[in-house]
Amino acid sequence: MLAGRALPLFRSMQKRTDRINQIMRETLSGMRVIRAFVWTGYEEKRFDVANVELTDDSLRVSHLFSVVMPLLLASANLSTVVVVWFGGLRIDGGQMPIGNLTAFLLYMTQILYALLMGVFASVMVPRAAAAAERIQAVLETEPDLCDPETPASVADAKGLVEFLDVEFRYPGAEDSVLRGISFVAEPGKTTAIVGGTGSGKTTLVNLVSRFYDVTSGCVTIDGIDVRSMRQEDLWHLIGVVPQKAYLFSGSVASNLRYGDETASDHDLWRALDTAQARDFVTDMEAGLGGEIDQGGTNVSGGQLQRLAIARAIVKRPRVYIFDDSFSALDFKTDQKLRAALRAETRDAAVIIVAQRVGTIMRADQVVVLESGSIVGKGTHDELMKACETYREIVSGQLSREEVA
Amino acid sequence: MSGPLARSPIGGGPGPGMFAAAERPHHARRAIVRLVRELAPERPMLLVTVVCAFISSAGTVFGPRILGSAINRLMDGLVGKMIGQYLPVGISHDQAVSALRAAGNPMANMVAGTRAVPGVGVDFEALGRILLGLGALYLAAFVLSWASWYIMADVSQRVVYRLRRDVDHKLARLPLRYFDTHQYGETLSRVTNDIDNISNTLMMGLAQVISSVAIIVGVAAMMLWISPMLALVSLLVLPAVAAVTLVAARISQREFAAQWERTGALNGHVEESHAGHLIVKSFGHQEETIRRFDALNREVYEASFRAQFISGIIMPAVFFLANVQYVAIAVLGGIQAATGTLSLGDVQAFIQYSRSFSMPITQTAAIANLLQSALASAERVFELLDEAEEIPDPVAPEVLENAAGHVALADVAFRYVPETPLIDDLSANVRSGEVLAIVGPTGAGKTTLVNLLMRFYEIDSGAISIDGIDTRRLTRDNLRRTFGMVLQDTWLFGGTIRENIAYGREDATEQEIREAAKAAHADHFVRTMPQGYDTVIDDDASNLSSGEKQLLTIARAFLADPEILILDEATSSVDTRTEILVQGAMARLMKGRTAFVIAHRLSTIRNADKILVMDHGNIVERGSHHELIARRGLYYDLYKSQFEEALAEAG
């Protein structure tokens, strides 16, 4: 009975505790904005509400349980009284030796203890049940993407990426993010994807790595649909450097070797050279053994990106995907890096999601996205003549006179 | 990991985790004093709790004795019936005893120990009276005990509520320096985990300690009163119990510490794999990550097993010793009852007493542990509450309304750390409605300037004034309302998109929100989201790209409609095309307003009225774009590296 009432209370208390934690986390991480917009009063009220709610719940639970111990003790004690009375009647009538009575009383103390244990356990049960529910929910989540029964083999892949009339929409969304996307990214060539924020660039490249499946159409590598490959094989072919680079705690070397466990130190240095990261790694006391904190928080944004790029290089994939990975670099470094990358990625297909005109201009092919559709495809010169959106983008960075 | 009632909520009773390693406070005495002060407003209620707990323990202290005399009445009746079989009815108890003694009857002594009268059975009237009295005592104990728990729950929750509130208020008054220098996870832990810890202990610990102590003292006294010899025998067991407990506790504490540490390592690994799961997947490292998890998991298992096992041994061991004690008492007591030295009821009572002696002792030990860790937590919370606060707002502040937006910096100097020079002798004048662009390499002091303008940090010397009023003579709220910020670090909270935009202005209408979103070109992508404006931004705002986040923060700024704008590299994550559109809207917004723009994107600042080029905290160049190009200085260098070829072509 107690457990029945306790379980929902525990669930609610857990939620309320989560809520307070969440509010605190947000407040702490957004202190600047809160003060800038002078929302401190609002934040305080928000917290207070959560505080009151949590306190209410906790009170209710504590009140519920405050009766337990005393009740147990009292029932055991009162039972003793009753037992002595009725036992006394029996003893007087000669039906029971007195020793039995004393034994009985002692048994009752035993029962009391056992009951106490039982109560502790039963109190834990609702909490455990609530926690178990949450764990079960995670375990029951089916992965959306699965490997095919008979995977196609991808030995000796060249790295030709093709999009065939791809459409993608998040389940339940109002609009499609991407529509009618068709283009080819050839090995040995660089394809740049440009477009406004929210035009679908990152989603597009995520489809290559099959982080999501297309809603219609297909993405193929060397003519094989990515869905017919084993996910492992697919990822083996692709080297991704995401917008927000992430490093693991460990050393520079351990992070770089994430691309290829068998890479030698020499390989690592080569990759660092290409990524323009040699200088600051050599500056580190332990060089390749230099410590990296979780998430790469002990290096600057630019260094983080370069290390992530070096990691992809170590992997030597057939397809490189750079999702706006040069944004934290200043222009000089960006230039040198791209020049070095050209040499390194000679045989691979390179797909770059880019903002900077300098990057775009040199690509072998530029795909221009707007609101999820391709509005232009070709080289820089072709697009300057034919595509207005492209012109707008470029002119945004250069003034009229400077563009040839 | 903690959570209310993380330990058994009822009595710090038996449970393996009881002897887990407790953190020790650094200055226990100071923490206790402080905690007592926090409890001060609750003093009357606390007193009531203490009194209730104390009195309720009377049930355990006196109960067995009274029960004992009930048993004695039974015994009297039983023996009475028995001797009534061969002694004449009607004689008194004493006469019966002397008769038995004279006859050399071995039971004479035992009978002497009772008050049996030959032929007289159990006096149920007397028995009934005793039992009723006992029942009443137990009921009273129940009520009082319940009351003490109930009130204690109230008290501790109130105290905790106040602590939480005080901490939250404190956070609002701490200077930003504190947040920049302290890992916020740690601060978070103080607010949540530590306060939870204090709450648990207060609730359970205090009431328990009082009643436990009362019981121990009362019971010991009773035992001594009934039979000093038996009391001695029972007390003999205590050192053995203490020894077992201490040894096991020490060993298990080591294991618990190891368990804690390894759990931390496991958690760290899980967190990392979760945060970087895209990387794990795309580099094909799932198997290895799983293997590493298994290894760490196993380590946690091993340490936990050892810890739980060893501390779990304590209870059975103590029970065993208690049973040995019981046997000893039963035997000795039985002999004493047979020889008439003690009545049966007394023996009965004694056994009950010795049984109920050990529990409060172990409880007190466990609570001592809890108290230690609660004190440590209290210390940390107090530390936070004692931190130095921001300089308070002036008592009679100036008021700035409908500012024209003329900002003047005069000889401003500032350093985060005294040894590292940053800004020295900075002077600038921005007229109302002008757009001022600040450029320079990283670390040149640009973001710092924002910190100073908004008084997130105080300048070391010099003055910043708006419309001629020194910003230190305004309230902070007033000052900050005058500015509108779009920061590089987008901050969005776990609410809907609509709520996040509405952060710009409390009383915004739906239409105003949509317009602000449209102006920032956020409307389109919001509508591609599953729930549109009602989409909830999750914890790390990971369901939006960084460009989308920027647009939302810009929409927020649009809504706030401030007199002076500060754009801190706001548009660098937004692509150039959208930037043009936003710039257009911004230009509309900037009309008649002063704006500070800090960016790397030279395309953004081309159209600025004035450009300040900063390097190492000082302004090294100023002028318009064309003037600076002609000068061929730092600005020219920066510009050149971006458009090398384009410039070559333009000649």
Coordinates of C-alpha atoms in Angstrom, one line a residue, chain B residues 251-583:
Chain B
I251 CA 38.5 -2.2 5.1
S252 CA 35.3 -1.5 3.4
Q253 CA 35.9 2.2 3.4
R254 CA 39.0 1.6 1.2
E255 CA 36.9 -0.4 -1.2
F256 CA 34.1 2.1 -1.2
A257 CA 36.6 4.8 -2.1
A258 CA 37.8 2.7 -5.0
Q259 CA 34.3 2.0 -6.1
W260 CA 33.6 5.7 -6.1
E261 CA 36.7 6.5 -8.1
R262 CA 36.0 3.7 -10.7
T263 CA 32.4 4.8 -11.0
G264 CA 33.7 8.2 -11.8
A265 CA 36.0 6.8 -14.5
L266 CA 33.1 4.8 -16.0
N267 CA 30.9 7.8 -16.0
G268 CA 33.5 9.9 -17.7
H269 CA 33.9 7.3 -20.4
V270 CA 30.2 7.1 -21.0
E271 CA 29.9 10.8 -21.1
E272 CA 32.7 11.1 -23.6
S273 CA 31.4 8.4 -25.8
H274 CA 28.0 10.0 -25.7
A275 CA 29.2 13.5 -26.6
G276 CA 31.4 12.3 -29.3
H277 CA 29.3 9.4 -30.6
L278 CA 29.2 10.7 -34.1
I279 CA 33.0 10.6 -34.2
V280 CA 33.0 7.1 -32.6
K281 CA 30.7 5.9 -35.2
S282 CA 32.2 7.5 -38.2
F283 CA 35.7 6.3 -37.3
G284 CA 34.4 2.8 -36.6
H285 CA 35.4 2.7 -33.0
Q286 CA 32.2 1.2 -31.5
E287 CA 33.7 -2.1 -30.7
E288 CA 36.7 -0.7 -28.9
T289 CA 34.5 1.8 -27.0
I290 CA 32.4 -1.1 -25.9
R291 CA 35.4 -3.1 -24.9
R292 CA 36.7 -0.2 -22.8
F293 CA 33.4 0.1 -21.1
D294 CA 33.3 -3.6 -20.3
A295 CA 36.7 -3.3 -18.7
L296 CA 35.8 -0.3 -16.6
N297 CA 32.5 -1.9 -15.7
R298 CA 34.2 -5.0 -14.5
E299 CA 36.5 -2.9 -12.3
V300 CA 33.6 -1.1 -10.8
Y301 CA 31.9 -4.5 -10.2
E302 CA 35.0 -5.9 -8.4
A303 CA 35.5 -3.0 -6.1
S304 CA 31.7 -2.7 -5.4
F305 CA 31.5 -6.4 -4.7
R306 CA 34.4 -6.3 -2.2
A307 CA 33.0 -3.2 -0.5
Q308 CA 29.5 -4.5 -0.2
F309 CA 30.6 -8.0 0.9
I310 CA 32.9 -6.7 3.7
S311 CA 30.5 -4.2 5.0
G312 CA 27.7 -6.8 4.6
I313 CA 29.5 -9.1 6.9
I314 CA 29.2 -6.7 9.8
M315 CA 25.5 -7.4 10.4
P316 CA 25.6 -11.2 10.5
A317 CA 28.7 -11.0 12.7
V318 CA 27.0 -8.6 15.1
F319 CA 23.9 -10.8 15.1
F320 CA 26.0 -13.8 16.0
L321 CA 27.6 -12.0 18.9
A322 CA 24.2 -10.8 20.0
N323 CA 23.0 -14.3 20.0
V324 CA 25.9 -15.5 22.1
Q325 CA 25.1 -12.8 24.5
Y326 CA 21.5 -13.9 24.5
V327 CA 22.4 -17.5 25.4
A328 CA 24.6 -16.3 28.2
I329 CA 21.9 -14.1 29.6
A330 CA 19.3 -16.8 29.2
V331 CA 21.3 -19.3 31.1
L332 CA 22.5 -17.0 33.8
G333 CA 19.1 -15.5 34.1
G334 CA 17.4 -18.8 34.2
I335 CA 19.6 -19.9 37.1
Q336 CA 18.8 -16.7 39.0
A337 CA 15.1 -17.1 38.4
A338 CA 15.3 -20.7 39.7
T339 CA 17.1 -19.6 42.8
G340 CA 14.7 -16.8 43.4
T341 CA 17.3 -14.1 43.1
L342 CA 15.4 -12.7 40.1
S343 CA 11.8 -13.0 39.1
L344 CA 11.0 -14.5 35.7
G345 CA 9.6 -11.2 34.6
D346 CA 12.8 -9.5 35.3
V347 CA 14.8 -12.0 33.3
Q348 CA 12.3 -11.5 30.5
A349 CA 12.7 -7.8 30.7
F350 CA 16.4 -8.1 30.7
I351 CA 16.6 -10.1 27.6
Q352 CA 14.4 -7.6 25.8
Y353 CA 16.6 -4.8 27.0
S354 CA 19.8 -6.4 25.8
R355 CA 18.3 -7.0 22.5
S356 CA 17.2 -3.5 22.0
F357 CA 20.5 -2.2 23.2
S358 CA 22.6 -3.1 20.1
M359 CA 20.4 -1.5 17.5
P360 CA 20.7 2.1 18.7
I361 CA 24.4 1.7 19.0
T362 CA 24.8 0.7 15.4
Q363 CA 22.4 3.3 14.3
T364 CA 24.4 6.0 16.1
A365 CA 27.6 4.8 14.4
A366 CA 26.0 4.9 11.0
I367 CA 24.6 8.4 11.7
A368 CA 28.0 9.6 12.8
N369 CA 29.2 8.7 9.4
L370 CA 26.3 10.5 7.7
L371 CA 26.8 13.5 9.8
Q372 CA 30.4 13.7 8.7
S373 CA 29.5 13.8 5.1
A374 CA 26.7 16.2 5.6
L375 CA 29.1 18.5 7.4
A376 CA 31.5 18.3 4.5
S377 CA 28.7 19.2 2.1
A378 CA 27.6 22.1 4.4
E379 CA 31.1 23.4 4.3
R380 CA 31.1 23.6 0.6
V381 CA 27.7 25.3 0.5
F382 CA 28.8 27.9 3.0
E383 CA 32.0 28.5 1.0
L384 CA 29.8 29.5 -1.9
L385 CA 27.6 31.7 0.2
D386 CA 30.6 33.5 1.5
E387 CA 32.1 34.4 -1.8
A388 CA 32.8 38.1 -2.5
E389 CA 29.9 39.8 -4.3
E390 CA 29.8 42.3 -7.1
I391 CA 30.1 46.0 -6.2
P392 CA 26.5 46.9 -5.3
D393 CA 24.6 49.4 -7.4
P394 CA 24.9 53.0 -6.3
V395 CA 22.4 54.1 -3.7
A396 CA 21.1 57.1 -5.7
P397 CA 21.7 56.1 -9.3
E398 CA 21.4 58.2 -12.3
V399 CA 18.7 57.1 -14.7
L400 CA 19.3 56.7 -18.4
E401 CA 16.2 56.6 -20.6
N402 CA 15.8 56.9 -24.3
A403 CA 19.6 57.2 -24.6
A404 CA 20.9 58.9 -27.6
G405 CA 23.7 56.4 -27.6
H406 CA 26.8 58.5 -27.3
V407 CA 29.5 56.3 -25.9
A408 CA 32.8 57.6 -24.6
L409 CA 35.7 55.7 -23.3
A410 CA 38.4 57.7 -21.5
D411 CA 41.8 56.3 -20.5
V412 CA 40.3 52.9 -19.8
A413 CA 42.7 50.3 -18.3
F414 CA 41.9 46.7 -17.4
R415 CA 43.6 43.4 -16.8
Y416 CA 42.1 40.0 -16.0
V417 CA 45.2 39.1 -14.2
P418 CA 47.6 41.8 -12.9
E419 CA 50.7 40.2 -14.5
T420 CA 49.2 39.9 -17.9
P421 CA 48.7 43.3 -19.6
L422 CA 45.6 43.6 -21.7
I423 CA 44.0 47.0 -22.1
D424 CA 46.0 50.2 -21.3
D425 CA 44.9 53.7 -21.8
L426 CA 42.1 53.1 -24.3
S427 CA 40.2 56.2 -25.4
A428 CA 37.4 56.3 -28.0
N429 CA 34.4 58.3 -28.9
V430 CA 31.3 56.9 -30.7
R431 CA 28.7 59.3 -31.6
S432 CA 25.1 58.5 -31.5
G433 CA 23.9 56.4 -34.5
E434 CA 27.4 55.5 -35.6
V435 CA 28.5 51.9 -36.4
L436 CA 31.9 51.2 -34.8
A437 CA 33.7 48.1 -36.0
I438 CA 36.4 46.6 -33.8
V439 CA 38.9 44.2 -35.5
G440 CA 42.1 42.6 -34.5
P441 CA 43.8 39.3 -34.0
T442 CA 42.5 37.0 -31.2
G443 CA 43.4 38.0 -27.7
A444 CA 43.6 41.7 -28.8
G445 CA 41.0 42.6 -26.2
K446 CA 37.8 42.8 -28.3
T447 CA 35.6 40.6 -26.2
T448 CA 37.0 42.2 -23.1
L449 CA 35.8 45.5 -24.4
V450 CA 32.3 44.1 -24.4
N451 CA 32.7 42.8 -20.8
L452 CA 33.7 46.3 -19.8
L453 CA 31.0 48.1 -21.6
M454 CA 28.3 45.9 -20.0
R455 CA 30.1 46.1 -16.6
F456 CA 30.5 42.3 -16.5
Y457 CA 33.9 43.2 -15.3
E458 CA 34.9 46.5 -13.6
I459 CA 37.5 48.6 -15.3
D460 CA 40.7 49.1 -13.3
S461 CA 40.9 52.8 -14.1
G462 CA 39.5 55.4 -16.5
A463 CA 35.8 55.8 -17.2
I464 CA 33.2 54.7 -19.7
S465 CA 30.2 57.0 -20.1
I466 CA 27.0 56.9 -22.1
D467 CA 25.4 60.3 -23.0
G468 CA 27.9 61.8 -20.6
I469 CA 26.9 59.7 -17.6
D470 CA 29.5 57.4 -16.1
T471 CA 28.3 53.9 -16.4
R472 CA 29.2 53.2 -12.8
R473 CA 26.6 55.8 -11.7
L474 CA 23.8 53.8 -13.3
T475 CA 22.2 50.6 -11.9
R476 CA 23.4 47.6 -13.8
D477 CA 19.9 46.7 -14.9
N478 CA 19.5 50.2 -16.4
L479 CA 22.9 49.9 -18.2
R480 CA 22.3 46.5 -19.6
R481 CA 18.8 47.3 -20.8
T482 CA 20.3 50.0 -22.9
F483 CA 22.5 47.5 -24.7
G484 CA 21.4 44.6 -26.9
M485 CA 23.9 41.8 -27.3
V486 CA 24.4 39.1 -29.8
L487 CA 27.2 37.0 -28.5
Q488 CA 29.5 34.5 -30.1
D489 CA 28.6 32.0 -27.5
T490 CA 24.9 31.5 -28.3
W491 CA 23.0 30.7 -25.1
L492 CA 19.6 29.1 -25.4
F493 CA 17.7 27.4 -22.7
G494 CA 15.6 24.3 -22.5
G495 CA 12.3 25.9 -23.5
T496 CA 10.5 26.3 -26.8
I497 CA 11.9 28.3 -29.6
R498 CA 9.2 30.8 -29.0
E499 CA 10.2 31.2 -25.4
N500 CA 13.8 31.7 -26.3
I501 CA 13.1 34.4 -28.7
A502 CA 10.7 36.1 -26.3
Y503 CA 13.6 36.3 -23.9
G504 CA 14.3 39.6 -25.6
R505 CA 11.2 41.2 -24.2
E506 CA 8.9 39.9 -21.5
D507 CA 5.7 41.3 -22.9
A508 CA 6.1 40.4 -26.5
T509 CA 3.1 39.3 -28.5
E510 CA 3.1 36.3 -30.8
Q511 CA 3.1 38.6 -33.8
E512 CA 6.1 40.5 -32.6
I513 CA 7.9 37.3 -32.0
R514 CA 7.2 36.0 -35.5
E515 CA 8.3 39.3 -36.9
A516 CA 11.5 39.3 -35.0
A517 CA 12.1 35.8 -36.3
K518 CA 11.4 36.8 -39.9
A519 CA 13.7 39.8 -39.6
A520 CA 16.5 37.5 -38.5
H521 CA 15.6 35.0 -41.2
A522 CA 15.0 32.3 -38.7
D523 CA 11.3 31.9 -39.5
H524 CA 12.0 29.5 -42.5
F525 CA 14.1 27.0 -40.7
V526 CA 11.8 27.1 -37.6
R527 CA 9.0 25.9 -39.8
T528 CA 11.0 23.0 -41.1
M529 CA 11.2 21.7 -37.5
P530 CA 8.8 19.0 -36.3
Q531 CA 7.0 21.3 -33.9
G532 CA 7.8 24.7 -35.4
Y533 CA 7.9 27.4 -32.8
D534 CA 6.9 25.0 -30.1
T535 CA 9.9 22.9 -30.7
V536 CA 11.7 22.4 -27.4
I537 CA 15.4 23.1 -27.5
D538 CA 17.0 20.2 -25.8
D539 CA 19.7 20.4 -23.1
D540 CA 22.8 21.1 -25.2
A541 CA 20.7 22.7 -28.0
S542 CA 22.0 19.9 -30.2
N543 CA 18.9 19.9 -32.3
L544 CA 19.9 23.1 -34.0
S545 CA 23.0 23.9 -36.1
S546 CA 25.2 26.7 -34.9
G547 CA 24.0 28.9 -37.6
E548 CA 20.4 28.4 -36.6
K549 CA 21.3 29.2 -33.0
Q550 CA 22.9 32.4 -34.1
L551 CA 19.7 33.4 -36.0
L552 CA 17.6 32.8 -32.9
T553 CA 19.9 34.9 -30.8
I554 CA 19.6 37.6 -33.4
A555 CA 15.8 37.4 -33.4
R556 CA 16.0 37.7 -29.6
A557 CA 18.0 40.9 -30.0
F558 CA 15.6 42.2 -32.6
L559 CA 12.8 41.8 -30.1
A560 CA 14.7 43.5 -27.3
D561 CA 15.0 46.6 -29.5
P562 CA 17.8 48.3 -27.5
E563 CA 19.3 51.7 -28.1
I564 CA 22.9 50.4 -28.5
L565 CA 23.8 47.2 -30.2
I566 CA 26.8 45.0 -29.5
L567 CA 27.5 42.3 -32.0
D568 CA 30.2 40.0 -30.9
E569 CA 31.3 38.0 -33.9
A570 CA 27.7 37.3 -34.2
T571 CA 27.6 36.6 -37.9
S572 CA 30.7 34.5 -38.3
S573 CA 28.9 31.2 -38.0
V574 CA 26.2 32.5 -40.4
D575 CA 27.0 32.1 -44.0
T576 CA 27.7 35.2 -46.1
R577 CA 24.5 35.0 -48.0
T578 CA 22.2 35.0 -45.0
E579 CA 24.5 37.5 -43.5
I580 CA 23.7 39.9 -46.3
L581 CA 20.0 39.5 -45.6
V582 CA 20.5 39.9 -41.9
Q583 CA 22.7 42.9 -42.5

